[in-house]
Short mmCIF file of C-alpha atoms in Angstrom, two decimals:
data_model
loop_
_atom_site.label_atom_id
_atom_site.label_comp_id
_atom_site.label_asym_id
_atom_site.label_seq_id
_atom_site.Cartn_x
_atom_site.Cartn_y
_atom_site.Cartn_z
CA UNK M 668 0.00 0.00 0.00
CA UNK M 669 2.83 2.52 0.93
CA UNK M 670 4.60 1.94 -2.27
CA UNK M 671 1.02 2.53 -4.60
CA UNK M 672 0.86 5.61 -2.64
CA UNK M 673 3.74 6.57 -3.23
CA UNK M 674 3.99 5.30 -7.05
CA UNK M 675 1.18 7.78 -7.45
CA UNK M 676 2.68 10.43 -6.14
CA UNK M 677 5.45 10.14 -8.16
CA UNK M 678 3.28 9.76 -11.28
CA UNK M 679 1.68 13.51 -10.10
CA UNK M 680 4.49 14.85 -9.24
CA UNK M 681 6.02 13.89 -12.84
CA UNK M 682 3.07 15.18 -14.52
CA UNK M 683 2.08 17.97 -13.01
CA UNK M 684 5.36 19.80 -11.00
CA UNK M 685 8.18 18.33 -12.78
CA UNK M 686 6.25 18.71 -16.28
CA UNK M 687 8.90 17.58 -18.78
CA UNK M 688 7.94 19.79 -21.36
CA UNK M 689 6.76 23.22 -19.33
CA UNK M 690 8.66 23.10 -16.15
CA UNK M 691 12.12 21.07 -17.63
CA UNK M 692 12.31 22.63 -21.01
CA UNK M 693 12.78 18.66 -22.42
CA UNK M 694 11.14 17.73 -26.28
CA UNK M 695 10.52 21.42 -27.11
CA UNK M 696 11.47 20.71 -30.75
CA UNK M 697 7.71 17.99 -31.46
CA UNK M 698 6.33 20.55 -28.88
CA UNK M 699 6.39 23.25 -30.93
CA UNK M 700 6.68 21.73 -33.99
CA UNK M 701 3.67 18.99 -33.85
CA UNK M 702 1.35 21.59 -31.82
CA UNK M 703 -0.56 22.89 -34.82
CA UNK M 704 -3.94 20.30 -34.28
CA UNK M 705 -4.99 18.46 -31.97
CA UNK M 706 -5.44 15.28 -33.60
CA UNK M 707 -1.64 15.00 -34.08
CA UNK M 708 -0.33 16.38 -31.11
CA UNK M 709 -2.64 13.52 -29.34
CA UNK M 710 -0.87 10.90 -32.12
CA UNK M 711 2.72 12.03 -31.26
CA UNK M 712 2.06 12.12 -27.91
CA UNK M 713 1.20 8.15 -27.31
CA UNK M 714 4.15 7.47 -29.68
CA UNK M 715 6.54 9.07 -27.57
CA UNK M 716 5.10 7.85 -24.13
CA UNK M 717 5.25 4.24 -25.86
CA UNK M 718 8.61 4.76 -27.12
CA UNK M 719 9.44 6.25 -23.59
CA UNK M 720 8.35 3.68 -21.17
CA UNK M 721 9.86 0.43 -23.73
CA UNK M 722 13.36 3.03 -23.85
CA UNK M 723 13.45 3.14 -20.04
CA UNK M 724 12.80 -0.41 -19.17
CA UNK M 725 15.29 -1.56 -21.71
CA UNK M 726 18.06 1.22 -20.67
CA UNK M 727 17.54 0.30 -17.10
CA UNK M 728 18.85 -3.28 -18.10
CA UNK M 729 21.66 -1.63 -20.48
CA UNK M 730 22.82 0.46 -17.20
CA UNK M 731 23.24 -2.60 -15.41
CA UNK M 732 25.69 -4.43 -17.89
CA UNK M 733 27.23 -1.08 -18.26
CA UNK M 734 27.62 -0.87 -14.33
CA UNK M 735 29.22 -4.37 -14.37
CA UNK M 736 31.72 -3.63 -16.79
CA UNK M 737 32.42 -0.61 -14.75
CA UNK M 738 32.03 1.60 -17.92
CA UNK M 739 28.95 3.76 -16.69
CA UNK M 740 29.97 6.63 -17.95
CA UNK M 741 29.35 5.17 -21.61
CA UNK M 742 25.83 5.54 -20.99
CA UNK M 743 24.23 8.22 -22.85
CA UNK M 744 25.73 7.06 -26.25
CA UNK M 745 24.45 3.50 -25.57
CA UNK M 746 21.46 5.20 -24.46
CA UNK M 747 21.19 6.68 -27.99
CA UNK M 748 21.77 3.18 -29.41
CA UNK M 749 18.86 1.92 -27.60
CA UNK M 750 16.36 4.41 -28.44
CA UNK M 751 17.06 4.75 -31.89
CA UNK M 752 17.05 0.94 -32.71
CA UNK M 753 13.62 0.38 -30.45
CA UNK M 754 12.34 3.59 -33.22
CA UNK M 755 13.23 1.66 -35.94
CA UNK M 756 11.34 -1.35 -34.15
CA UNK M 757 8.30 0.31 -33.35
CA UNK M 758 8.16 1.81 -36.82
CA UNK M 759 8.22 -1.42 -38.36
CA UNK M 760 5.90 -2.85 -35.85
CA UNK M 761 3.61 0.00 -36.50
CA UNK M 762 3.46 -0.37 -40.39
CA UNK M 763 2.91 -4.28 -40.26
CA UNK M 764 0.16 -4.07 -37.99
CA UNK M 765 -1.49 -0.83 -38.57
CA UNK M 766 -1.21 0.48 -41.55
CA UNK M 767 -3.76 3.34 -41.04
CA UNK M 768 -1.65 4.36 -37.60
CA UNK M 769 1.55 4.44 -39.77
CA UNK M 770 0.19 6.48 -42.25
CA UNK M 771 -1.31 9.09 -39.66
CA UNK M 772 1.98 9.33 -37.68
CA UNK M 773 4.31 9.21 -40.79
CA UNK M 774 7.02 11.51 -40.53
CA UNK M 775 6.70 12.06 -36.65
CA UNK M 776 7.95 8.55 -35.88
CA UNK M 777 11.47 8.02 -36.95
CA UNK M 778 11.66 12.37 -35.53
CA UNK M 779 11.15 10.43 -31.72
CA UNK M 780 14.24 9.14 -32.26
CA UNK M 781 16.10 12.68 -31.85
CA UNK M 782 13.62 13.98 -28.81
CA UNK M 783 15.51 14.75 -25.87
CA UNK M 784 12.88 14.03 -23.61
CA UNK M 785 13.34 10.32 -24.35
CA UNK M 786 17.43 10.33 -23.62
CA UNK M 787 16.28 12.69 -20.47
CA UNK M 788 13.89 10.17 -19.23
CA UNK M 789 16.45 7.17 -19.37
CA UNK M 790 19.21 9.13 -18.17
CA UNK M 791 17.37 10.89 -15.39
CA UNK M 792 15.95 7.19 -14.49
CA UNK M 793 19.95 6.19 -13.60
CA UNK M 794 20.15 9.66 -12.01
CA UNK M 795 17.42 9.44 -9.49
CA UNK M 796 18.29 5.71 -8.84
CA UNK M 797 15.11 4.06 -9.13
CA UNK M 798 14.20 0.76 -9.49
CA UNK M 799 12.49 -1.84 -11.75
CA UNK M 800 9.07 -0.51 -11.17
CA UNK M 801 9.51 3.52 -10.43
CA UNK M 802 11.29 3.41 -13.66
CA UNK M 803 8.33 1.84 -15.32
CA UNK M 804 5.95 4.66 -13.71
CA UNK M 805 8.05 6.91 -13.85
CA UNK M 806 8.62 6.86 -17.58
CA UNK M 807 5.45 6.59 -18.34
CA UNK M 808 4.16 9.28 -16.30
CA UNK M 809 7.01 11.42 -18.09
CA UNK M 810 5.24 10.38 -21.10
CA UNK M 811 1.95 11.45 -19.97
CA UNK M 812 3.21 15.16 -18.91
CA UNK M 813 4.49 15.25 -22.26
CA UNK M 814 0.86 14.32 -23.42
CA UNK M 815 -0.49 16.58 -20.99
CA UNK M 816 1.46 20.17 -22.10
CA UNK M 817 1.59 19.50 -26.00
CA UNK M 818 -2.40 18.71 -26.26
CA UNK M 819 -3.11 21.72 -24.17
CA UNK M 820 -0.53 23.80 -26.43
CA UNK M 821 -2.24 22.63 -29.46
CA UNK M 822 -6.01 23.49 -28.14
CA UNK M 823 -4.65 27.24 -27.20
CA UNK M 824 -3.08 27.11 -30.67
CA UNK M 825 -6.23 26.09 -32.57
CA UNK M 826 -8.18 28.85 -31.11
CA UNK M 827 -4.72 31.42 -32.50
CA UNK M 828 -5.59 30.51 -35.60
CA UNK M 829 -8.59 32.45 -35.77
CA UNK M 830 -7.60 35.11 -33.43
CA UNK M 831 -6.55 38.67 -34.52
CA UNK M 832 -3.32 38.58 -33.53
CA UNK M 833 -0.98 41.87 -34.28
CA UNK M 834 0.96 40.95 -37.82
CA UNK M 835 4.66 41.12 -36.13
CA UNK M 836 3.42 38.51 -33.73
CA UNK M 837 1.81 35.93 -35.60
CA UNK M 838 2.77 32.49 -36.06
CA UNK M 839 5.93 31.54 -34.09
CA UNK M 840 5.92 34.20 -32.02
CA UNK M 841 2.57 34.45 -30.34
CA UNK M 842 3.00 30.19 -29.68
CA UNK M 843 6.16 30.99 -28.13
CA UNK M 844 4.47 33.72 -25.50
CA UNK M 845 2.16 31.11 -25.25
CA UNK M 846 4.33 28.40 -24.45
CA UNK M 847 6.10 30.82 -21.70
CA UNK M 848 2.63 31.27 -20.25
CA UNK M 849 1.43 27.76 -20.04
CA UNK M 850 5.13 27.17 -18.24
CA UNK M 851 4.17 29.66 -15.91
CA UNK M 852 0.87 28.28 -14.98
CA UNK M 853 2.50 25.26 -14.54
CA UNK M 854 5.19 26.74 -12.05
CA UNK M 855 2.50 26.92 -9.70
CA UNK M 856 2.08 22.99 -9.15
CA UNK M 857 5.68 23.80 -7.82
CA UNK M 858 4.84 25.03 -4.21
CA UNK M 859 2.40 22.22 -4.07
CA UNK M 860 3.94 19.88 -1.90
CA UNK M 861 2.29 16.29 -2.33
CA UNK K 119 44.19 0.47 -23.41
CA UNK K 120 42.44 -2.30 -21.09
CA UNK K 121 40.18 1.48 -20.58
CA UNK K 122 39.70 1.84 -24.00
CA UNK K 123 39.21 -1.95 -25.08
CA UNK K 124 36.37 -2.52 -22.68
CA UNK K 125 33.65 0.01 -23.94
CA UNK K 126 34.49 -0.12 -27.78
CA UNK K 127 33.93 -4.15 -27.30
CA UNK K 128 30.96 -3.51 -25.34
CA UNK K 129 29.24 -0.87 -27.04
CA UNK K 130 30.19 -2.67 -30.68
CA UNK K 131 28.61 -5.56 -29.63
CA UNK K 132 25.74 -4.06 -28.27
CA UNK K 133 25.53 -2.59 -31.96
CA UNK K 134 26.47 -6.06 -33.94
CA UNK K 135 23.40 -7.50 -31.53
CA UNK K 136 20.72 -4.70 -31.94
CA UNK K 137 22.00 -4.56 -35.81
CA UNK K 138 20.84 -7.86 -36.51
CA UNK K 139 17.92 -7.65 -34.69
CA UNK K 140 16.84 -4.62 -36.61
CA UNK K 141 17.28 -7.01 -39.85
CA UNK K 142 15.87 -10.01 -38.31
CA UNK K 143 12.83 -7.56 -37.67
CA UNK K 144 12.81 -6.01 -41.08
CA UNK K 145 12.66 -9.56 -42.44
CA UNK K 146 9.63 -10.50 -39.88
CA UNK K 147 7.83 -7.37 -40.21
CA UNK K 148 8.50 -7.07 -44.13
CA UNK K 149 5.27 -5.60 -45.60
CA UNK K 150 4.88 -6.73 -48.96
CA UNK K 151 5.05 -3.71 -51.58
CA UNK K 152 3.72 -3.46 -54.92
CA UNK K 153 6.15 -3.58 -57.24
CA UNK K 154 4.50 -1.71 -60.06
CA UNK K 155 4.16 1.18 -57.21
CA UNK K 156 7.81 2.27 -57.71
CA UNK K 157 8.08 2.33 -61.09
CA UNK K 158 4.87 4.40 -61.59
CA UNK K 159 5.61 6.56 -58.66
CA UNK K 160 9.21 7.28 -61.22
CA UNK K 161 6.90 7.94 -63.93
CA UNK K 162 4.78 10.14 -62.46
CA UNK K 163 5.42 14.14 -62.51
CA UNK K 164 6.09 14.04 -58.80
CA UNK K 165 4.97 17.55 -58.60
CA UNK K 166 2.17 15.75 -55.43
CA UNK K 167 -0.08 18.89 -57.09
CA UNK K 168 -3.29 16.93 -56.04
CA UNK K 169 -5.35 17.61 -59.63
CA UNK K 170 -6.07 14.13 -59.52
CA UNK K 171 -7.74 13.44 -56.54
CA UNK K 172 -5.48 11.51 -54.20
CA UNK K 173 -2.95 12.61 -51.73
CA UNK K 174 0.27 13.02 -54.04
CA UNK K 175 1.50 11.22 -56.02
CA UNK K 176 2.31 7.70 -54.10
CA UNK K 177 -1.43 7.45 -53.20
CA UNK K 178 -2.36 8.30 -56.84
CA UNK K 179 0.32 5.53 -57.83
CA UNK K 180 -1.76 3.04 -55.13
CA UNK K 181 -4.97 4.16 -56.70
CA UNK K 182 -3.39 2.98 -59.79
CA UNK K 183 -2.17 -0.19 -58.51
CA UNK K 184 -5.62 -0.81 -57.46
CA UNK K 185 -7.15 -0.12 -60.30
CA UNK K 186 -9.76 2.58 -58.55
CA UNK K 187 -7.51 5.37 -60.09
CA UNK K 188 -7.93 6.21 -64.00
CA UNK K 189 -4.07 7.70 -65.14
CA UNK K 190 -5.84 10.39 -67.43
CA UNK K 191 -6.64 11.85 -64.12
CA UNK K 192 -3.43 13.03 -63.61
CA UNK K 193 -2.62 16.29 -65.49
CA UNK K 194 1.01 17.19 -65.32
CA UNK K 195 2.51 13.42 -66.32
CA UNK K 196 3.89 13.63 -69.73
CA UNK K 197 1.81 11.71 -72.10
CA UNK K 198 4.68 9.12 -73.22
CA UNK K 199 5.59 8.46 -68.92
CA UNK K 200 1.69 8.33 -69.23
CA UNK K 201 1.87 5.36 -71.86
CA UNK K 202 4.60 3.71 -70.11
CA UNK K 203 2.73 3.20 -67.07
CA UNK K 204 -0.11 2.20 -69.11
CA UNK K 205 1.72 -0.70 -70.27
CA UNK K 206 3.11 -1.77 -66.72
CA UNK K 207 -0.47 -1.82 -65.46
CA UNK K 208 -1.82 -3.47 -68.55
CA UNK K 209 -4.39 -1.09 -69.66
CA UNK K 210 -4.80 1.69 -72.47
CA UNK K 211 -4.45 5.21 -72.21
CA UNK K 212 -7.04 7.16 -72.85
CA UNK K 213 -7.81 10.36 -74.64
CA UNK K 214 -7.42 13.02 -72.19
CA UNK K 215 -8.00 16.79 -73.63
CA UNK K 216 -4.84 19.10 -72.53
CA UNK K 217 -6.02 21.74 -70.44
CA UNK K 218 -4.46 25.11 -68.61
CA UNK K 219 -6.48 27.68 -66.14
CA UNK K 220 -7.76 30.50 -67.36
CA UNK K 221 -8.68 34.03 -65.51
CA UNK K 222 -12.17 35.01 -67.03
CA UNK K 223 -11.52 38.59 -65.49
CA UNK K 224 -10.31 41.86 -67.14
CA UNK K 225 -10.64 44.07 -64.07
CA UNK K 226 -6.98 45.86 -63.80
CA UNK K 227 -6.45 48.82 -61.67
CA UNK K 228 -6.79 51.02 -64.52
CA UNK K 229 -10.15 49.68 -65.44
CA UNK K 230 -11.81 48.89 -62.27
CA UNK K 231 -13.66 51.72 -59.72
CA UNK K 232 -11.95 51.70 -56.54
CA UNK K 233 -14.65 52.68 -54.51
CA UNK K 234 -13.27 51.04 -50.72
CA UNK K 235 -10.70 50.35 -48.74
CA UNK K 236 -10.10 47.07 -47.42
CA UNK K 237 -7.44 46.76 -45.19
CA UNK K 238 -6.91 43.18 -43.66
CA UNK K 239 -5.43 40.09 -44.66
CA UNK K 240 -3.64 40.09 -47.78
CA UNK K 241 -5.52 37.02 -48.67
CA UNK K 242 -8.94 36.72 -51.09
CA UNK K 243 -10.60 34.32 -49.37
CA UNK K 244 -10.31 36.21 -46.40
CA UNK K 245 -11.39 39.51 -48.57
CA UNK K 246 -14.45 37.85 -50.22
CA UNK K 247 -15.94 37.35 -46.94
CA UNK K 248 -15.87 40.71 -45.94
CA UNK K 249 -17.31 41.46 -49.24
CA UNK K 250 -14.09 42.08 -51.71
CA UNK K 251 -11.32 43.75 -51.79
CA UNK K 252 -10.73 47.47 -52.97
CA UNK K 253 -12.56 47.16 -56.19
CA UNK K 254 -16.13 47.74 -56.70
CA UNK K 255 -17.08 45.01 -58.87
CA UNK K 256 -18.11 41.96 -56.65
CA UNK K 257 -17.40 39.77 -59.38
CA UNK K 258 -13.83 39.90 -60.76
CA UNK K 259 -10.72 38.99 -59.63
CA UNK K 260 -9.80 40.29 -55.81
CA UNK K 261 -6.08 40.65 -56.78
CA UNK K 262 -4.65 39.34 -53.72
CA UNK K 263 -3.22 36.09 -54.71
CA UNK K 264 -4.52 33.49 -53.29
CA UNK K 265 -4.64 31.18 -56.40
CA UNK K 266 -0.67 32.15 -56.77
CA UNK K 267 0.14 31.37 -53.04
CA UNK K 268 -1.59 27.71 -53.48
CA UNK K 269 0.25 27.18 -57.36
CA UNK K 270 2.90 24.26 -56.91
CA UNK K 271 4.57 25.42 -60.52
CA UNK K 272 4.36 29.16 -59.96
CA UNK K 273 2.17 29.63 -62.99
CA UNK K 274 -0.02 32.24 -61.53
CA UNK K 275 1.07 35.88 -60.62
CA UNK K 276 -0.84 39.07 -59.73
CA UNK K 277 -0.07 41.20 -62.48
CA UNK K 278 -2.35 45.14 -61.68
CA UNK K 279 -4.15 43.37 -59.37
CA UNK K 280 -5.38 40.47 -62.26
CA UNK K 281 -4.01 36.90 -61.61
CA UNK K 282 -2.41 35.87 -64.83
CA UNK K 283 -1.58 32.53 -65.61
CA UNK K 284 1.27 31.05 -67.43
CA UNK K 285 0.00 28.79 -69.87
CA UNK K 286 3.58 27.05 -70.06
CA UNK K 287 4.13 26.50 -66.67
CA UNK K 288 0.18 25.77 -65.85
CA UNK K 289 -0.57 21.71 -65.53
CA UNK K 290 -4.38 22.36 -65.18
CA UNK K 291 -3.80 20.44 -61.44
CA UNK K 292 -7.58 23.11 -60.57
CA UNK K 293 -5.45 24.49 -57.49
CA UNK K 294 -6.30 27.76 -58.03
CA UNK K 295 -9.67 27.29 -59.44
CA UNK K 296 -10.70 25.40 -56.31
CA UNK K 297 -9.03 28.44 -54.14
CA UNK K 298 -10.19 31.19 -56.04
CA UNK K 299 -13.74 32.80 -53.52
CA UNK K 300 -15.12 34.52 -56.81
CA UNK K 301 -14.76 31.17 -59.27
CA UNK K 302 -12.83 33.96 -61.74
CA UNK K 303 -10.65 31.41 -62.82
CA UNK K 304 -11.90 28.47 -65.10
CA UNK K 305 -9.71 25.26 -66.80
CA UNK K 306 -9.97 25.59 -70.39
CA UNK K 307 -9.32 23.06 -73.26
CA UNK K 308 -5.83 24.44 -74.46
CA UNK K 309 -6.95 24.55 -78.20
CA UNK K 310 -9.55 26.87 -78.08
CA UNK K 311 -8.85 30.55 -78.30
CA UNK K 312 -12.14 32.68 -77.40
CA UNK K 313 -13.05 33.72 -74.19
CA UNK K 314 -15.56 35.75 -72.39
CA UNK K 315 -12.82 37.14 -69.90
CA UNK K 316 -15.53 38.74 -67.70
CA UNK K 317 -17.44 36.96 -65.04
CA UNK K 318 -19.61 39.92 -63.73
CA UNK K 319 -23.61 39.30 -63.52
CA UNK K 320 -24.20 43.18 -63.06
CA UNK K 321 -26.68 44.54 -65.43
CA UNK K 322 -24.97 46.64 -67.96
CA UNK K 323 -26.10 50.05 -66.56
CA UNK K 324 -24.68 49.46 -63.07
CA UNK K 325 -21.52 47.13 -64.53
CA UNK K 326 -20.49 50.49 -67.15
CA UNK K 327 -20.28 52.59 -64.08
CA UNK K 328 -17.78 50.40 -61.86
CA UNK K 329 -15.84 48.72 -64.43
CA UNK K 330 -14.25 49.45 -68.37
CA UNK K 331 -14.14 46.14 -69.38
CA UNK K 332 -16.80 44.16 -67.62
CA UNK K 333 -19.80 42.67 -70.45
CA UNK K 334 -22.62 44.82 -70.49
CA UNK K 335 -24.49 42.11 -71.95
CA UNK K 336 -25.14 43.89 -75.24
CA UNK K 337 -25.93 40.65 -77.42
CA UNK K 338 -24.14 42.27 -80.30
CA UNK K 339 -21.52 39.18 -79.85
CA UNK K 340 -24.62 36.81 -79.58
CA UNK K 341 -26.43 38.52 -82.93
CA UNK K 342 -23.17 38.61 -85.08
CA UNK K 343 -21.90 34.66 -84.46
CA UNK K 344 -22.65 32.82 -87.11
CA UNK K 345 -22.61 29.09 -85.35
CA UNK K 346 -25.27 30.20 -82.66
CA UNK K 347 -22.35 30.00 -80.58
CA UNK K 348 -22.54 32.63 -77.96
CA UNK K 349 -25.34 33.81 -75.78
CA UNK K 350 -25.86 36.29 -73.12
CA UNK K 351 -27.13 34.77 -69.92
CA UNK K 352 -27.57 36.51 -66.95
CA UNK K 353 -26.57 40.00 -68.28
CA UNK K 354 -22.91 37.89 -69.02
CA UNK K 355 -21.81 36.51 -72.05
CA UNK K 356 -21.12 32.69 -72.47
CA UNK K 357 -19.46 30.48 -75.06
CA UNK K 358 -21.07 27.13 -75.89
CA UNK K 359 -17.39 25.69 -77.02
CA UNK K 360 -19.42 22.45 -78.46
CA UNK K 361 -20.15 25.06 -81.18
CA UNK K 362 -17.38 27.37 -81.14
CA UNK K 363 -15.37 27.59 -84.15
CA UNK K 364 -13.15 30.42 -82.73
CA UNK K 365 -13.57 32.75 -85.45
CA UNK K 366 -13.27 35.37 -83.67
CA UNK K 367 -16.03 37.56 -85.13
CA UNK K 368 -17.60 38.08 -81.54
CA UNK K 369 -14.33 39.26 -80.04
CA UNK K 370 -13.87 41.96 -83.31
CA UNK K 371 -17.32 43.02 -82.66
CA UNK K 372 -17.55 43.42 -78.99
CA UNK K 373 -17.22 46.95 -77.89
CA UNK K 374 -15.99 46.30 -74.67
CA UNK K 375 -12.99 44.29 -76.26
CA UNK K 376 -13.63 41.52 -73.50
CA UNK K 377 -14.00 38.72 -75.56
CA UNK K 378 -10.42 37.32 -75.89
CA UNK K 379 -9.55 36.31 -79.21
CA UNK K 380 -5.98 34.88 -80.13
CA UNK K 381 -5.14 34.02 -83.71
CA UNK K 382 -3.51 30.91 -84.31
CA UNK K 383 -0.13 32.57 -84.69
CA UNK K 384 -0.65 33.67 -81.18
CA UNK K 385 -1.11 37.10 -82.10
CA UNK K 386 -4.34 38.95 -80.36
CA UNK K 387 -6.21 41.39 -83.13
CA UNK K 388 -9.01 43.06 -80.90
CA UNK K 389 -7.13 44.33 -78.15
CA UNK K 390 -9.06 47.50 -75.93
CA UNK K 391 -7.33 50.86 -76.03
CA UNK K 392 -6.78 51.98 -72.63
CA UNK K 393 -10.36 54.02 -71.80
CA UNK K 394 -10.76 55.94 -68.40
CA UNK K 395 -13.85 56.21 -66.54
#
């Protein structure tokens, strides 16, 4: 019971104060560039929490043959290995079994590959020294907060598109006030304390 | 070394294992592909301009493949690419009539009434809802572009505020034609050579007041073809090209000098003198 509680606390805590995207600055690149609807902000979101939590369970084993060799240190370029072979995986997975998913995620697939938020997760997982099963929650609740901040970024965005927005501003820079704002809001999950 | 040795070992083994699992995948996961897709997908313009219907031109190349798709549907394939793919699907190549886009609209700054000012979104679409741009006829073309922003070949260009089209660069793909608020510019077979380049429904009297080369609908076109060719329907003439001989009498005859009229040598007899209103 005291490790569920506490399992969900780190899950809110993830998603809410420690927001990867608004509160660490991690995966800003899909953020901003896969914001503009909804529809495929929600698609690239569940591709990056899947590629996420599979990245993170598989990196936690990699850290532990790395630890045993005693070459640690090596980590974030086999980290990099990991994640871009279990892309090339999932891709392949994705077009054999779903075609119609493949074709609506296209090009945003194989781009997972170079999100930081991914390498963050698995390297922060290491960092924080969890085990077997935080790592599991934890990765996918970093997954989720990504979720979270780019579907919310792509409903203000929507609306934008219609607004009357001063000429020098529109475009990129009225979704990156935005962005600054919705990192603001989220600042004050901060002085919770769960 | 034994520092150095350790982690290239590791690490290139880690790469030798997760490389052949990548190709045992690829072999497991292999999804089988047409192979008439990538030679027709070669053959095809590649310009992805949409004029046929399908998203680019892979999924016009599936459509193919399928059999769903008809390839005289496409507009900017050469015709011999056009009969090479009809041999690697099996199938005959039909006639398809070459056509280009057209702007039925002679409204240039010089000839229009300027009677508002619309200041907003350089866009026409965005103009026609708030009922046109600067220019008083509610017809013609708005001037802003639109059908030039959304042109893949940069055929189209806003030349005194009248999209013109280049009729060598133009694939007839109906970009701008499905862009254009007003539904000024038309696809027109390629050989004919007389057109009503006016799309205003005004009645004469109001039309003569805004607007030096809009069609009053006079009928002296209508009265002076000799096929029965041309009418004038809703105060706007209109060319029945089932008939049309391009002769050119209507365009020599209208005083407006609307009717455009190109001689087979390309040259264009009844041009208007500049007239200000």
């Amino acid at each position: 019971m005291k490790l569920l509680a506490e399992l969900v606390l780190l899950s809110l805590t993830t998603i809410l104060a420690n927001n990867y995207v608004l509160v660490k600055f991690l995966g800003i690149c899909p953020f901003l560039g896969v914001s503009k609807k909804v529809g495929t902000a929600v698609g690239m979101s569940v591709a990056v929490t899947f590629v996420m939590t599979v990245a993170s369970v598989v990196t936690y084993f990699v850290q532990i043959l790395l630890d045993a060799a005693g070459i640690g240190y090596m980590q974030t370029v086999a980290f990099i290995l990991v994640i871009a072979v279990l892309v090339q995986l999932v891709e392949m997975a994705i077009q054999k079994f779903s075609p119609s998913l493949y074709g609506a995620l296209g090009i945003y697939l194989p781009l997972i590959t170079t999100n930081c938020a991914v390498l963050g997760v698995a390297l922060l997982n290491v960092q924080e020294g969890f085990d077997f099963v935080h790592t599991l929650v934890y990765s996918f609740s970093a997954g989720l907060s990504f979720m979270l901040a780019i579907v919310l970024f792509a409903g203000v965005r929507e609306r934008l598109e219609t607004a009357d927005i001063p000429k020098y501003l529109q475009g990129f820079p009225i979704a990156l006030v935005t962005a600054g704002l919705l990192a603001l809001a989220f600042l004050g999950f901060s002085g919770m304390k769960f | 070394m034994k520092e150095i040795l350790i982690p290239v070992i590791i690490l290139g083994a880690m790469g030798a294992i997760f490389g052949v699992l990548l190709g045992v995948a690829a072999k497991v996961f292999k999804v089988k592909r047409d192979e008439r897709l990538e030679q027709i997908e070669e053959l095809l313009a590649g310009a992805n301009c949409g004029g046929c219907g399908y998203p680019g031109c892979s999924g016009f190349a599936q459509g193919l493949c399928r059999g769903v798709a008809n390839i005289t549907d496409c507009p900017s394939t050469k015709p011999e690419n056009k009969e090479e793919i009809a041999k690697i699907l099996g199938v005959v190549v039909g006639e398809s009539v070459p056509k280009v886009a057209m702007v039925m609209c002679s409204g240039t700054c010089s000839n229009v009434v300027l009677n508002h000012h619309y200041e907003g979104i350089n866009d026409c679409v965005a103009a026609a809802r708030y009922g046109g741009s600067d220019k008083a006829c509610s017809y013609g073309c708005i001037g802003f572009g639109s059908c030039a922003d959304v042109c893949k070949f940069g055929a189209i260009h806003v030349e005194n505020d009248v999209a013109v089209v280049d009729k060598d660069k133009c694939v007839a793909c109906g970009a701008c034609v499905d862009v254009c608020p007003h539904n000024v510019i038309r696809l027109v077979e390629v050989r004919q050579r007389t057109f009503v380049k006016c799309v205003s429904k005004d009645k004469g009297a109001t039309l003569k007041n805004i607007c030096s080369a809009g069609c009053l609908g006079c009928r002296i076109c209508e009265k002076n073809c000799p096929k029965d060719a041309i009418h004038v329907v809703e105060n706007l003439a209109s060319i029945d090209y089932e008939k049309c001989v391009n002769c050119g009498i209507c365009a020599s005859k209208c005083p407006k000098k609307i009717i455009d009229f190109t001689r087979p040598d390309g040259t264009k007899p009844y041009v208007a003198e500049k007239e200000e209103i």
